[in-house]
Coordinates of C-alpha atoms in Angstrom, one line a residue:
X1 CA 49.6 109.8 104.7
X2 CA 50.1 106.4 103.6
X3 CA 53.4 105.0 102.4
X4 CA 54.0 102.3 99.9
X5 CA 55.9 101.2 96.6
X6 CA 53.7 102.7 94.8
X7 CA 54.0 106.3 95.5
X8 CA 57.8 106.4 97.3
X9 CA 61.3 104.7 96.5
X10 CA 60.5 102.1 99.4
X11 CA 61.6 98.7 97.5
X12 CA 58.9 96.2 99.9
X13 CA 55.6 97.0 101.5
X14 CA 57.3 94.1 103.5
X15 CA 58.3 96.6 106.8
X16 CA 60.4 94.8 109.3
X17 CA 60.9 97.9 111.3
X18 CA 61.1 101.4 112.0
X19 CA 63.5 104.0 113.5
X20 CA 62.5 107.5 114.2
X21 CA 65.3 110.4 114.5
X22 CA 64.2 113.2 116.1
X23 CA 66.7 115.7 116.2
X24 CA 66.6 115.8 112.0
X25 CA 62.8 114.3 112.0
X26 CA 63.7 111.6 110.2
X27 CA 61.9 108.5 110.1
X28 CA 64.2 105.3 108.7
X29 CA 62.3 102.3 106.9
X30 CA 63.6 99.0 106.9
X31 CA 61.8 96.6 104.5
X32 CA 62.8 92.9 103.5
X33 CA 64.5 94.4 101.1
X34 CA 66.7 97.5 101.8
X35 CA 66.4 100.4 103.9
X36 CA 64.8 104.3 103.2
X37 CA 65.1 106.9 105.2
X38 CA 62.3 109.8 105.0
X39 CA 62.7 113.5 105.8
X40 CA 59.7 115.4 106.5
X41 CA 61.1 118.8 105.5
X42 CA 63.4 117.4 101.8
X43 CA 66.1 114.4 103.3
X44 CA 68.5 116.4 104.8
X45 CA 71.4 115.1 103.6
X46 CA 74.1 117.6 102.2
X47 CA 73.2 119.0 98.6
X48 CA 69.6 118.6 99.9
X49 CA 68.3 121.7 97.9
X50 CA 65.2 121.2 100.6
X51 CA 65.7 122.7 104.1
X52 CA 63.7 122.5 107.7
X53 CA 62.0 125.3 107.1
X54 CA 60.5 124.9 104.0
X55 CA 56.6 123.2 104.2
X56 CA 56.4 119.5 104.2
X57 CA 55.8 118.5 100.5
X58 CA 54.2 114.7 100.9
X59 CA 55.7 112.3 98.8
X60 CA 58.1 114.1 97.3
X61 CA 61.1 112.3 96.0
X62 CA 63.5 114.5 97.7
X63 CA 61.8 113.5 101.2
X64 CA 63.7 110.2 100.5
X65 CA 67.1 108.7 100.4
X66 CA 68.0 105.0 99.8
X67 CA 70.5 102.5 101.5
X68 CA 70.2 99.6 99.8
X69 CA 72.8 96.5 99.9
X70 CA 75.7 96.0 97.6
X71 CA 77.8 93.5 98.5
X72 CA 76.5 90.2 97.5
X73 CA 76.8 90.9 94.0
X74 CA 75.5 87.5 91.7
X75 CA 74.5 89.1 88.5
X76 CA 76.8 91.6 86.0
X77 CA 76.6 92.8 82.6
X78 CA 79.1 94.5 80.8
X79 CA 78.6 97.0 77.7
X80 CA 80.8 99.7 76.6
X81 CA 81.2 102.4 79.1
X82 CA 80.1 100.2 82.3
X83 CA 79.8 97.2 84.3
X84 CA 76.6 97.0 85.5
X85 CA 76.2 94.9 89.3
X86 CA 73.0 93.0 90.3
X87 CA 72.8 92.8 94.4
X88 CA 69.8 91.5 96.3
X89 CA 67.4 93.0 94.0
X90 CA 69.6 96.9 94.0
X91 CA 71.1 98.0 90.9
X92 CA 74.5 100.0 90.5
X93 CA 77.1 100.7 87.8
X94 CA 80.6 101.4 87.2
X95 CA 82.0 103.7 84.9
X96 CA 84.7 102.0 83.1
X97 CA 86.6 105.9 82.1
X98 CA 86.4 107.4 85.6
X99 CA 85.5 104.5 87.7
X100 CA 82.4 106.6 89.7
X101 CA 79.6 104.5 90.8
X102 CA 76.2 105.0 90.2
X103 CA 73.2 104.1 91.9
X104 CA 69.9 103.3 90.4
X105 CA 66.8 103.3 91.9
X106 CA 63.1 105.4 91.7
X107 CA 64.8 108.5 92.9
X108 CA 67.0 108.3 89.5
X109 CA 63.9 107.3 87.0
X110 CA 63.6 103.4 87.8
X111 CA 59.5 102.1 87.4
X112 CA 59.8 99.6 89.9
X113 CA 61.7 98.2 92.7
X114 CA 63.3 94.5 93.5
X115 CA 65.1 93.7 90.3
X116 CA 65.2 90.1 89.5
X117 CA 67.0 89.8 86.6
X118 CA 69.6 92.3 84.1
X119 CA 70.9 91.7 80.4
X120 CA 72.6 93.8 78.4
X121 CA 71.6 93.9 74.2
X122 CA 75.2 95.0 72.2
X123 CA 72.9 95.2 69.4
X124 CA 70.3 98.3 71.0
X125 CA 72.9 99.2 73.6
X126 CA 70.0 98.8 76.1
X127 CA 70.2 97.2 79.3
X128 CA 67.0 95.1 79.9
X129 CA 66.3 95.3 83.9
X130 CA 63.7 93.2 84.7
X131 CA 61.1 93.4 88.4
X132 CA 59.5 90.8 90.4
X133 CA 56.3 92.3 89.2
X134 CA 56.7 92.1 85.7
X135 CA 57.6 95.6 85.0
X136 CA 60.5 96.4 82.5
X137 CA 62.9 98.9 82.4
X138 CA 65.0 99.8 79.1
X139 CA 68.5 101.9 79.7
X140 CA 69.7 103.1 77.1
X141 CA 73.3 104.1 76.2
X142 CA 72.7 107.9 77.8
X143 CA 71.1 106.2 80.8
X144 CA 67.4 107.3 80.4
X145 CA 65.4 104.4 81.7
X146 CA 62.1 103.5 79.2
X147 CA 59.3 101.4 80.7
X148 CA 57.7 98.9 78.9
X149 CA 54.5 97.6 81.0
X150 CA 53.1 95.2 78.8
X151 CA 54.4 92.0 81.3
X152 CA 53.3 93.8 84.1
X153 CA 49.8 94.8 82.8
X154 CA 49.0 90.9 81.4
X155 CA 46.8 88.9 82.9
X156 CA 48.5 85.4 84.1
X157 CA 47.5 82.6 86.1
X158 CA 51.4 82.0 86.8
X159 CA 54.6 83.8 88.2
X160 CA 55.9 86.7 85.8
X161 CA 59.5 85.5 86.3
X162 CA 61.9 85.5 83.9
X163 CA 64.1 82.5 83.9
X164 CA 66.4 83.2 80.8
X165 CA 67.0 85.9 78.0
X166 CA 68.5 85.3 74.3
X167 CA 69.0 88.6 72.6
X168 CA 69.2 88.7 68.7
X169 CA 68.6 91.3 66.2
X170 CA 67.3 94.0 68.6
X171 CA 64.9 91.6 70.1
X172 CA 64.9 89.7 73.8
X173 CA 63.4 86.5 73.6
X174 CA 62.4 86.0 77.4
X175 CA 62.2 82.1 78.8
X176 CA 58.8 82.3 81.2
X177 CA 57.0 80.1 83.3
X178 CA 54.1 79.4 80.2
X179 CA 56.4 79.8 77.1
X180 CA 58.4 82.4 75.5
X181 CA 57.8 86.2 75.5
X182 CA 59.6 88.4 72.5
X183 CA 60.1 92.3 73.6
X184 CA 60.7 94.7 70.8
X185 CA 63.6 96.4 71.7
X186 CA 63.9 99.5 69.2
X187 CA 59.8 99.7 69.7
X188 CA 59.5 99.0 73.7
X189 CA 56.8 96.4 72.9
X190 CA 56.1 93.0 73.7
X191 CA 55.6 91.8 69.8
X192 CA 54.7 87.9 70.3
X193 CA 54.2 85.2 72.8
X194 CA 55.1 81.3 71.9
X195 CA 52.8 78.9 73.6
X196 CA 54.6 75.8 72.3
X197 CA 53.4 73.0 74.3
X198 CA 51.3 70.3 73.1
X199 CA 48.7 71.7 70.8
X200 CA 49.6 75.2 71.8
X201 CA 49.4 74.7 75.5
X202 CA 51.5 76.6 77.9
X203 CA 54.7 74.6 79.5
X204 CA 57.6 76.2 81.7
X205 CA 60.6 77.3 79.7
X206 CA 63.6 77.3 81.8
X207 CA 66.4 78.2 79.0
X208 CA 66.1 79.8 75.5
X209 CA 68.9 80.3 73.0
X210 CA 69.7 81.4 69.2
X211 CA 71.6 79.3 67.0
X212 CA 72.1 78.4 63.6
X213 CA 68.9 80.5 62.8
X214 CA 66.8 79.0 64.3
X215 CA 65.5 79.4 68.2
X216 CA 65.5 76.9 70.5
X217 CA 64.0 75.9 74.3
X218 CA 64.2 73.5 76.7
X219 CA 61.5 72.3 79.5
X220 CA 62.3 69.8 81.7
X221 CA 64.2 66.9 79.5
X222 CA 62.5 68.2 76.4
X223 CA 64.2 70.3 73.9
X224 CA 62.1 72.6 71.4
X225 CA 63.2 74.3 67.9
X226 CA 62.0 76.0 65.2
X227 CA 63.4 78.1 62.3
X228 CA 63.5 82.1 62.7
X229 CA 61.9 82.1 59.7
X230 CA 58.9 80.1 60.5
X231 CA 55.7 81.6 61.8
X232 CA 56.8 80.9 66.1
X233 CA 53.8 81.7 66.7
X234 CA 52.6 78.5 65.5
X235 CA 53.1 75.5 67.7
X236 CA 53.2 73.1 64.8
X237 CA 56.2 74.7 63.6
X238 CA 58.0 73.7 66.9
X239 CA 59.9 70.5 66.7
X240 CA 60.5 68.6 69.9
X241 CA 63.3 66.2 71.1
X242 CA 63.9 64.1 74.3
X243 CA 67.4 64.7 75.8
X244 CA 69.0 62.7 78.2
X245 CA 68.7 64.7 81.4
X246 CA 67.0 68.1 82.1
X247 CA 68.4 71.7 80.5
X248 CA 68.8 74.3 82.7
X249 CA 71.1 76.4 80.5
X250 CA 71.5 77.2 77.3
X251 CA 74.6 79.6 75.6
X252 CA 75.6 80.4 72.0
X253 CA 79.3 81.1 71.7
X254 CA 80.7 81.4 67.9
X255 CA 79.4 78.4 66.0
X256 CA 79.0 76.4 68.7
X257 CA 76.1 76.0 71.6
X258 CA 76.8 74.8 75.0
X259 CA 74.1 73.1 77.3
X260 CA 74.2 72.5 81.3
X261 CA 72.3 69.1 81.4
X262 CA 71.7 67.4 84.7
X263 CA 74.3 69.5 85.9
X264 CA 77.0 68.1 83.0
X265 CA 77.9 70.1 79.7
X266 CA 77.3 69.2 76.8
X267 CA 78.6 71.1 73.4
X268 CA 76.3 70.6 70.2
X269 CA 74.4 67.7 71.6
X270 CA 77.6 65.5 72.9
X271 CA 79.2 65.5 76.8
X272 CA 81.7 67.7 77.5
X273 CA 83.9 65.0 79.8
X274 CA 84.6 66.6 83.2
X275 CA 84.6 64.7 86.8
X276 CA 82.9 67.5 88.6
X277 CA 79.2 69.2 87.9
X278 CA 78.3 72.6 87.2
X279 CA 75.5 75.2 88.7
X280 CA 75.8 78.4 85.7
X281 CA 76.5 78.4 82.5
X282 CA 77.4 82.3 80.9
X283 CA 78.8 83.4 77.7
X284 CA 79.3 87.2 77.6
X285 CA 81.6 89.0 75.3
X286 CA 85.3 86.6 75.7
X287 CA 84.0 83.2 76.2
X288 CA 82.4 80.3 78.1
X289 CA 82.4 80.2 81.8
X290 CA 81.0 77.3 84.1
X291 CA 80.5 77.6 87.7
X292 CA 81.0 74.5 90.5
X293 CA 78.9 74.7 93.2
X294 CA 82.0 76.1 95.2
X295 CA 81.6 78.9 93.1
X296 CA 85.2 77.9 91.1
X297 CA 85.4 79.5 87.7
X298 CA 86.7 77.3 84.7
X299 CA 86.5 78.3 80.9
X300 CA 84.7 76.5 78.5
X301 CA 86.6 75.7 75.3
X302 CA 85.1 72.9 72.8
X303 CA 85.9 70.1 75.3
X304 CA 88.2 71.2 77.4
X305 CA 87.5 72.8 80.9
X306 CA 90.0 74.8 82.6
X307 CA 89.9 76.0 86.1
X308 CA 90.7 80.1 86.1
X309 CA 92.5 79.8 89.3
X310 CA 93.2 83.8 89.6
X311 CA 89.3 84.3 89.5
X312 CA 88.3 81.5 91.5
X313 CA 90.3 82.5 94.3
X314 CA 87.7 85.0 95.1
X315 CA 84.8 82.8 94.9
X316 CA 82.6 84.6 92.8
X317 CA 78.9 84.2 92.0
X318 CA 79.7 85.8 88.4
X319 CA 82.0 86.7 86.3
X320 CA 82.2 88.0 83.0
X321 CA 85.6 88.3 80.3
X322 CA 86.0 92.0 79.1
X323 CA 88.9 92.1 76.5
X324 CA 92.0 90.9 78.5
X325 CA 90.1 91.5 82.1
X326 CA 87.7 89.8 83.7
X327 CA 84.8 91.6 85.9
X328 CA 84.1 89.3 89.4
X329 CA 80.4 89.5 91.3
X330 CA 81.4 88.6 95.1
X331 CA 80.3 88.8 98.3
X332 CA 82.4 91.9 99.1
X333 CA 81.3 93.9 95.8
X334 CA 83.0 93.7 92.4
X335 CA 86.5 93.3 91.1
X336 CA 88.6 94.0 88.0
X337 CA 91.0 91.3 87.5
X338 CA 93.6 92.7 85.1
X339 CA 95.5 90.7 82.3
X340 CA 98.8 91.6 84.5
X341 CA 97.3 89.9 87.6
X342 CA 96.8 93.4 89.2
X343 CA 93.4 93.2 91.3
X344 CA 91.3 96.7 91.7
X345 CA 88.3 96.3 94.5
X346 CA 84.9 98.0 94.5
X347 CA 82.5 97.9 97.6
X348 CA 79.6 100.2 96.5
X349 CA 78.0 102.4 99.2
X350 CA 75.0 100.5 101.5
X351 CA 74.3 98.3 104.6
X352 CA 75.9 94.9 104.7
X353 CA 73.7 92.5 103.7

């Protein structure tokens, strides 16, 4: 029997090494990416409904159990009902009414494995996870996961990495490495691709955004535009304008859109003036957050930058405003910062990483 990703939960064909127990004739994985143990006779683990002396069942999910690392958590997404924690390629979740943890992977209904990027839609309730590969997965608000293969299936000549996601009107329009792919939501379809270079020729989009109706992207110094209502398809309809320094990020927040520009920020075109540069730029649900390279939090507002000293005193990688709270990514896990200052710690389950 041969084991791979593609028929067990093991994240890497990338095996750095291998364990064998004995006793419970388990045999323990570790890949480049996490660690899987396999049971010949069902995991054997309590709740296993499996048991020694049933016949081996080859590649049967319930020969496998995950361990996968938690702790380094640099992405989150917040809807609802959960937070939603992005650690070296591992998916988990909190539940904001009972705070239980959940743990995704292919044993709970995931396509793929290695997860490089999450964003939540308000508008579908979906969160978009997004593999190495090119595969996507669509959660929807009772946590069935849809795949949508159309990424994965095409045909490229360059990486399938998604560098940055806009969501509007039930649609994710997805910054890539030879323009913009637009995935249908509601439908689980890729609907269009831009190729919006020089007489339709492919160029590497490192940011897209939403504003004012009309779309916009930026490639190296060079911002492009065009109205929603035009045919984006069309490269003629894309307008093009030199900026003073490369765009690496681009937000919408209210009427206003915020740009990280040679590592500066700039609101609607014009510097925001700081003394210090910037590595992330994030707007998600409460405002504008910007990230120094010493992973200090400040909030963006028009032109004033203030440093959130209660969240930076954790060093996070992320962090995202939910009402009066703010949600943290760190190197020990997540944590709920409460409006009264109160501080409530989450270390998922896994190996330190």
């Amino acid at each position: 029997v041969v084991f791979s990703i593609w028929n067990t939960p093991m994240p890497s064909n990338n095996v750095q090494s291998l364990a064998y127990d004995a006793t419970h004739a388990c045999m323990y994985v570790g890949t480049d990416i996490g660690l899987v143990a396999y049971h010949e006779y069902g995991t054997g683990f309590a709740g296993d409904s499996e048991s020694a002396s049933s016949a081996p069942d080859y590649g049967s999910s319930g020969q496998w159990k995950t361990h996968f690392a938690y702790t380094n958590v640099k992405s989150l997404q917040v809807s609802k009902t959960h937070v939603y924690a992005l650690s070296e390629g591992s998916l988990c979740a909190i539940d904001k009414a009972d705070e239980s943890l959940t743990y995704y992977s292919k044993l709970t209904g995931l396509s793929s494995s290695s997860i490089q990027r999450i964003g939540y839609d308000s508008n579908t309730q979906n969160l978009m996870i997004i593999y190495d590969d090119g595969m996507i997965d669509l959660l929807d608000e009772k946590e069935v996961a849809h795949p949508v293969a159309d990424l994965y299936l095409k045909q490229l000549n360059t990486t399938k990495k998604v560098q940055d996601i806009a969501f509007y009107q039930g649609k994710a329009y997805m910054a890539m490495p030879f323009g913009i792919t637009v995935l249908n939501i509601r439908k689980r379809e890729i609907s269009d691709t831009y190729y919006i270079g020089e007489e339709g020729s492919e160029i590497p989009v490192n940011a897209v955004a939403i504003w004012r109706d009309s779309i916009f992207a930026s490639s190296g110094n060079l911002l492009y535009g065009a109205p929603l209502t035009a045919n984006l398809v069309d490269y003629s309809q894309w307008s093009v304008r030199q900026m003073p320094g490369n765009i690496t990020h681009m937000v919408t927040y209210g009427k206003n859109m915020y740009m990280l520009m040679d590592s500066l920020i700039y609101l609607n075109y014009y510097e925001v003036p700081t003394k210090i540069t910037f590595t992330n730029l994030t707007a998600d649900l409460g405002t504008v957050l910007a990230f120094h390279p010493s992973n200090i939090v400040l909030e963006v507002k028009g032109f004033t930058v203030t440093k959130h000293a209660a969240a930076s005193a954790f060093y996070p990688y992320c962090a995202v405003k939910d009402g009066s709270t703010y949600w943290l990514g760190t190197s020990e896990g997540i944590i709920h910062l409460m409006a009264n200052g109160s501080v409530q710690k989450y270390q998922p389950e896994g190996p330190s990483s």
